[in-house]
mmCIF file of C-alpha atoms and ligand atoms in Angstrom:
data_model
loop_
_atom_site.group_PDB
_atom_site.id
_atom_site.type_symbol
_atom_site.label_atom_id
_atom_site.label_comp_id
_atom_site.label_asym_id
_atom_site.label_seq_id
_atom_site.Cartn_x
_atom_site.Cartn_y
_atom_site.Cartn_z
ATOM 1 C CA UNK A 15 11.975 7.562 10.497
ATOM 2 C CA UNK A 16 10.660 5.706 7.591
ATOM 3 C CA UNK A 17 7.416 5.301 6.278
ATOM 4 C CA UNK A 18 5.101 2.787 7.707
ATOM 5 C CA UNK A 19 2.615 1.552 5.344
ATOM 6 C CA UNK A 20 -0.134 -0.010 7.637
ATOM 7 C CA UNK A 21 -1.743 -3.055 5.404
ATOM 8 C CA UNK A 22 -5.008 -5.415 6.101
ATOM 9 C CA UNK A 23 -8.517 -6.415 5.607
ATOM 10 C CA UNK A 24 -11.009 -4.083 6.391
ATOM 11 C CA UNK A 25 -11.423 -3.845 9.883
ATOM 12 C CA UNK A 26 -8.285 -4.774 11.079
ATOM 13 C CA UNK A 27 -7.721 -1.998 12.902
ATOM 14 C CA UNK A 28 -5.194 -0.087 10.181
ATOM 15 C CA UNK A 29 -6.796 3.416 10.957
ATOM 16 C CA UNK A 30 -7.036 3.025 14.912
ATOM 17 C CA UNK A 31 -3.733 1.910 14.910
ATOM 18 C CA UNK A 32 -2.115 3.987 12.565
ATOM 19 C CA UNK A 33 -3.301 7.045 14.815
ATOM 20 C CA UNK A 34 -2.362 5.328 17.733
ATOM 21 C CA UNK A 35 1.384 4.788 15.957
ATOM 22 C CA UNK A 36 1.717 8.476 14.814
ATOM 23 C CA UNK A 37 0.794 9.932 18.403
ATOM 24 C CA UNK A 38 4.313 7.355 19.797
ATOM 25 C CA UNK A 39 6.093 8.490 16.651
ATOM 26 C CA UNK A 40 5.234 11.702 15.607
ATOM 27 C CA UNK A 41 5.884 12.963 11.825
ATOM 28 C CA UNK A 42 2.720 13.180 9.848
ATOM 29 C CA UNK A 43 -0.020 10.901 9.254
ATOM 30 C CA UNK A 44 -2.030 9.998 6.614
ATOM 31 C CA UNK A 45 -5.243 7.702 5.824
ATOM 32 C CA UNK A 46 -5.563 7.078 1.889
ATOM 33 C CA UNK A 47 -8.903 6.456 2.817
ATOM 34 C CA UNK A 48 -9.592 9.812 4.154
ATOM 35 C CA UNK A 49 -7.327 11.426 1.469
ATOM 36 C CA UNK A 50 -9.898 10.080 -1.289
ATOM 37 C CA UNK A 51 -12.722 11.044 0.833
ATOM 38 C CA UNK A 52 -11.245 14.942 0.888
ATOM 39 C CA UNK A 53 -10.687 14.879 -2.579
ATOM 40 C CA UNK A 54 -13.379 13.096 -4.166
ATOM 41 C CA UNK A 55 -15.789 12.124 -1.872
ATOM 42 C CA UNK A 56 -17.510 9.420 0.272
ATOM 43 C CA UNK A 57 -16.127 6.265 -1.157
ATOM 44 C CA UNK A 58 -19.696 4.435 -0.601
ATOM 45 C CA UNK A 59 -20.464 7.100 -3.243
ATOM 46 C CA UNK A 60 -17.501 6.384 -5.613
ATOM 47 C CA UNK A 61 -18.162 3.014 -6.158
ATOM 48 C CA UNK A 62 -21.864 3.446 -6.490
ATOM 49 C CA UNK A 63 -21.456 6.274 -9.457
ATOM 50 C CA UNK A 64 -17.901 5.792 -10.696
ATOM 51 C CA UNK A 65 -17.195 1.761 -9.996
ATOM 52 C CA UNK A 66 -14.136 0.300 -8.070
ATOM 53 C CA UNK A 67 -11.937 0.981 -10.457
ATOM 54 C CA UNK A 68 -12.255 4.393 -10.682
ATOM 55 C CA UNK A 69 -12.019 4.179 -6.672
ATOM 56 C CA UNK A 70 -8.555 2.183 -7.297
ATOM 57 C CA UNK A 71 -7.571 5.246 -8.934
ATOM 58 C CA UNK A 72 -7.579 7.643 -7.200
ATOM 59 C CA UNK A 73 -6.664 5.602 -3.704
ATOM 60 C CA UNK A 74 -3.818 4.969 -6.295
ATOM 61 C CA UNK A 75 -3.430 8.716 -6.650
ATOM 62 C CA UNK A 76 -3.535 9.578 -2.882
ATOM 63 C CA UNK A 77 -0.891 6.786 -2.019
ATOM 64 C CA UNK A 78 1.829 8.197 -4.116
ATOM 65 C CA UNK A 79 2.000 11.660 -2.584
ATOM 66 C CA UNK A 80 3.728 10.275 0.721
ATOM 67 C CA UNK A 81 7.188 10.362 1.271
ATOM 68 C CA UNK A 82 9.546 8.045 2.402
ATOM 69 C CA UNK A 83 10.442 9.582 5.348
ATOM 70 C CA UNK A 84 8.273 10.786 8.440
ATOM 71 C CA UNK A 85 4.654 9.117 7.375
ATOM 72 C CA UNK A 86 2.674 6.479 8.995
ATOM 73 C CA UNK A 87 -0.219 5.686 6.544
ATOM 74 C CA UNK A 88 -3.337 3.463 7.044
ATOM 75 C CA UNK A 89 -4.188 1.907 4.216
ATOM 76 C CA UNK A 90 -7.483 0.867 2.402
ATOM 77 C CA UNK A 91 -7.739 -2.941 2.586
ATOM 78 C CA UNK A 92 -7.521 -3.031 -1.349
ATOM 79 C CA UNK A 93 -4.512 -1.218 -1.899
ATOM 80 C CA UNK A 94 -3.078 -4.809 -2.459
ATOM 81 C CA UNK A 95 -5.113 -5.072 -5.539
ATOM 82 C CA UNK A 96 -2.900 -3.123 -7.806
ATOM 83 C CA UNK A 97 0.871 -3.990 -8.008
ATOM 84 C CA UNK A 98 2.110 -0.768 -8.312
ATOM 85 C CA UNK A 99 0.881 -0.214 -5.252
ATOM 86 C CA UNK A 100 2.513 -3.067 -3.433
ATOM 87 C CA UNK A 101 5.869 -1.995 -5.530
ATOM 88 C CA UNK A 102 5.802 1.765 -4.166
ATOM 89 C CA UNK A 103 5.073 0.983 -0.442
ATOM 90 C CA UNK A 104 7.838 -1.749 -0.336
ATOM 91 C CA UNK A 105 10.305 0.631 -2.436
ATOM 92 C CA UNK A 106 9.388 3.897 -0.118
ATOM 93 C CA UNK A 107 8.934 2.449 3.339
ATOM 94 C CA UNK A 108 8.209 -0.518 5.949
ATOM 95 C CA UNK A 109 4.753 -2.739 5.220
ATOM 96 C CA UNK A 110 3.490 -3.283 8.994
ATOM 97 C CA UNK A 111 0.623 -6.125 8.032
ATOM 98 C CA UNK A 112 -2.387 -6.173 10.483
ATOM 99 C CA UNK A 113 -3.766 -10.031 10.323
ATOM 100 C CA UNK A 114 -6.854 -10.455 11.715
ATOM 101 C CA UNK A 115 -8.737 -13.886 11.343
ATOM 102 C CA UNK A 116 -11.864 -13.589 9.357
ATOM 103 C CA UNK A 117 -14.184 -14.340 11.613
ATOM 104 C CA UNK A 118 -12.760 -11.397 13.989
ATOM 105 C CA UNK A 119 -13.431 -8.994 11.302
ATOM 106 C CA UNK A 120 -17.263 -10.504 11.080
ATOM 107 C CA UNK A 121 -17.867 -9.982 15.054
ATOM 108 C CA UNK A 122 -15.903 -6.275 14.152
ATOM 109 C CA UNK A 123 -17.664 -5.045 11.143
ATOM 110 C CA UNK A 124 -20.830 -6.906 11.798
ATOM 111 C CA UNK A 125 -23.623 -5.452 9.162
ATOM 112 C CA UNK A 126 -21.581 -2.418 8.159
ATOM 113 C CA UNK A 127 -23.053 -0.439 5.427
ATOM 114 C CA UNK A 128 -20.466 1.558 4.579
ATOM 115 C CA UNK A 129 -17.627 -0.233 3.074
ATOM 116 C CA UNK A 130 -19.163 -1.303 -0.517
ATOM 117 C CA UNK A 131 -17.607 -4.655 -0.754
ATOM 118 C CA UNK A 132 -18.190 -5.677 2.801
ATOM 119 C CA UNK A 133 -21.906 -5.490 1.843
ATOM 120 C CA UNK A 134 -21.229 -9.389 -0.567
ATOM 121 C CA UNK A 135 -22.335 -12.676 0.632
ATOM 122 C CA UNK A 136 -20.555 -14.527 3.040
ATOM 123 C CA UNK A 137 -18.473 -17.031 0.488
ATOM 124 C CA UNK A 138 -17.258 -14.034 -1.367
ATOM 125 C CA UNK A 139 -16.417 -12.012 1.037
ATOM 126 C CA UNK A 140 -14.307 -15.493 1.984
ATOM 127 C CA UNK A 141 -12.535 -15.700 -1.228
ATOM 128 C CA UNK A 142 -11.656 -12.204 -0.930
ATOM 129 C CA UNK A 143 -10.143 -12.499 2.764
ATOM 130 C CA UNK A 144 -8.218 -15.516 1.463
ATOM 131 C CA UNK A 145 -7.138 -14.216 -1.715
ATOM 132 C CA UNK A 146 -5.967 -11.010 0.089
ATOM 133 C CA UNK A 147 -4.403 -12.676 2.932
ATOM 134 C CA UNK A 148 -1.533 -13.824 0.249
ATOM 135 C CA UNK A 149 -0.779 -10.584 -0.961
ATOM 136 C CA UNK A 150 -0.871 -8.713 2.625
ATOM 137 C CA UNK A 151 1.550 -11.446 3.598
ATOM 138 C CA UNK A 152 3.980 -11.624 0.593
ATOM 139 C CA UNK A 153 4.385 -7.797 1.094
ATOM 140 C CA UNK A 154 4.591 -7.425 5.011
ATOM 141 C CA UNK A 155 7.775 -6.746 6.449
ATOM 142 C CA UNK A 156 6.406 -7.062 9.820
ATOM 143 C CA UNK A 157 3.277 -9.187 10.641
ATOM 144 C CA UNK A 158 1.426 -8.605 13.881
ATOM 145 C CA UNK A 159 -2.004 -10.669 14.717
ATOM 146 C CA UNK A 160 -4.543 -8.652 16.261
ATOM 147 C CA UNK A 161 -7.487 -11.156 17.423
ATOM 148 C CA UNK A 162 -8.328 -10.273 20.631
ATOM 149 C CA UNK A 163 -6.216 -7.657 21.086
ATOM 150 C CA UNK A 164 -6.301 -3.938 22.047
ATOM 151 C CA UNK A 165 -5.379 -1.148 19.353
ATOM 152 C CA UNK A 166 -3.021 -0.355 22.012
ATOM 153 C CA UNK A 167 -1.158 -4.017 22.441
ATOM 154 C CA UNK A 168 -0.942 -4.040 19.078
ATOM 155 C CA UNK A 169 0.912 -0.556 18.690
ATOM 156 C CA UNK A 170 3.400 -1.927 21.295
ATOM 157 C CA UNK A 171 4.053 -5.052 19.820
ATOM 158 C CA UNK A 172 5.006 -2.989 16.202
ATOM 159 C CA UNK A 173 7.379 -0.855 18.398
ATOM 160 C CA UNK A 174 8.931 -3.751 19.401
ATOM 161 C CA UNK A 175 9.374 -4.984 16.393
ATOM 162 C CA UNK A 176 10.779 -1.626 15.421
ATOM 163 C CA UNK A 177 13.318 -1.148 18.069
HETATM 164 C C1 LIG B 201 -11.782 -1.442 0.721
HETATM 165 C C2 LIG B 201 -11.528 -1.130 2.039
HETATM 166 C C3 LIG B 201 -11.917 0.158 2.620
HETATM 167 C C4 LIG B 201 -12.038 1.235 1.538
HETATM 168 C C5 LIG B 201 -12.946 0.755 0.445
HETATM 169 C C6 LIG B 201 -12.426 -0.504 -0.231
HETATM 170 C C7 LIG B 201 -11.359 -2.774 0.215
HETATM 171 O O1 LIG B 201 -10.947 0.569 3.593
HETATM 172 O O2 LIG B 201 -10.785 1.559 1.017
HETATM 173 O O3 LIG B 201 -14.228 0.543 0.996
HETATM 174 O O4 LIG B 201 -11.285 -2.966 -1.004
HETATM 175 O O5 LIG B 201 -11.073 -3.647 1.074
HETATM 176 P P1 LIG B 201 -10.771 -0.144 5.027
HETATM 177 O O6 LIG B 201 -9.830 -1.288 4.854
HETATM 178 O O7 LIG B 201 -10.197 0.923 5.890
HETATM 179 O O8 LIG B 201 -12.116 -0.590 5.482
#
């Protein structure tokens, strides 16, 4: 099998899914978010003492040691923000893009505390999700909406597409 990079906003579902995709596909599985968390520690933390960049780092870091065989790997929602990144996944593996409308990931994510850039005001966290939404799209190989719809629907729907 080849890799499946999982891309998205925040709160699109990339880590429920991703899980979801490994259990149906087997191999291993691996959450950059979770890598940097192992490694370096809570990212709230990271960007409060070290900044984003130093976050884009090592999320940088963690996304190069998969392979390009036998991985599914959910994604932080700014892995888009450095090319390189968006060079490796589409050299190594298959971009699965999770598009969720914006105001679905406000009813999701609500107040959340814990991802540092969801904590902005409302028209930047707007510019971001549109900004984004370009870059998640000119990198997907396969696109699957996910408004209203179950981790699980949306797992079928990108085996579908895989078949
Ligand atoms: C980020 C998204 C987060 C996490 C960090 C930065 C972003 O991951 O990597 O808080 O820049 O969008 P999720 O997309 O899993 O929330």
């Amino acid at each position: 099998m080849q890799t499946l990079y999982l891309i998205g906003f925040m709160g699109s579902g990339k880590s429920t899914v991703g899980r979801l995709l490994h259990e149906k596909l087997g191999g291993s599985y691996h959450d950059t978010d979770q890598m940097v968390v192992e490694k370096y520690g809570e990212i709230a933390a990271i960007f409060e003492q070290k900044g984003e960049n130093q976050f884009r780092d090592y999320e940088t870091e963690m996304l190069k040691e998969t392979a390009s065989e036998n991985f599914v790997v959910s994604t932080g929602g700014g892995i888009i923000e450095r090319k390189e990144n968006g060079e490796f996944m589409k050299k190594n593996g298959l971009i699965i893009y999770l598009d969720t409308s914006f105001d679905e990931i406000g009813d999701r994510l609500g107040n959340d505390p814990v991802r540092p850039l969801w904590r902005k005001n409302d028209s930047e966290k707007q510019q971001l999700y549109k900004r984004r939404n370009k870059l998640y799209a000119g990198l997907a190989d396969i696109t699957v909406t996910t408004d209203q719809k179950s981790p699980y629907i949306v797992v079928e729907e990108i085996l579908g597409h895989l078949q």
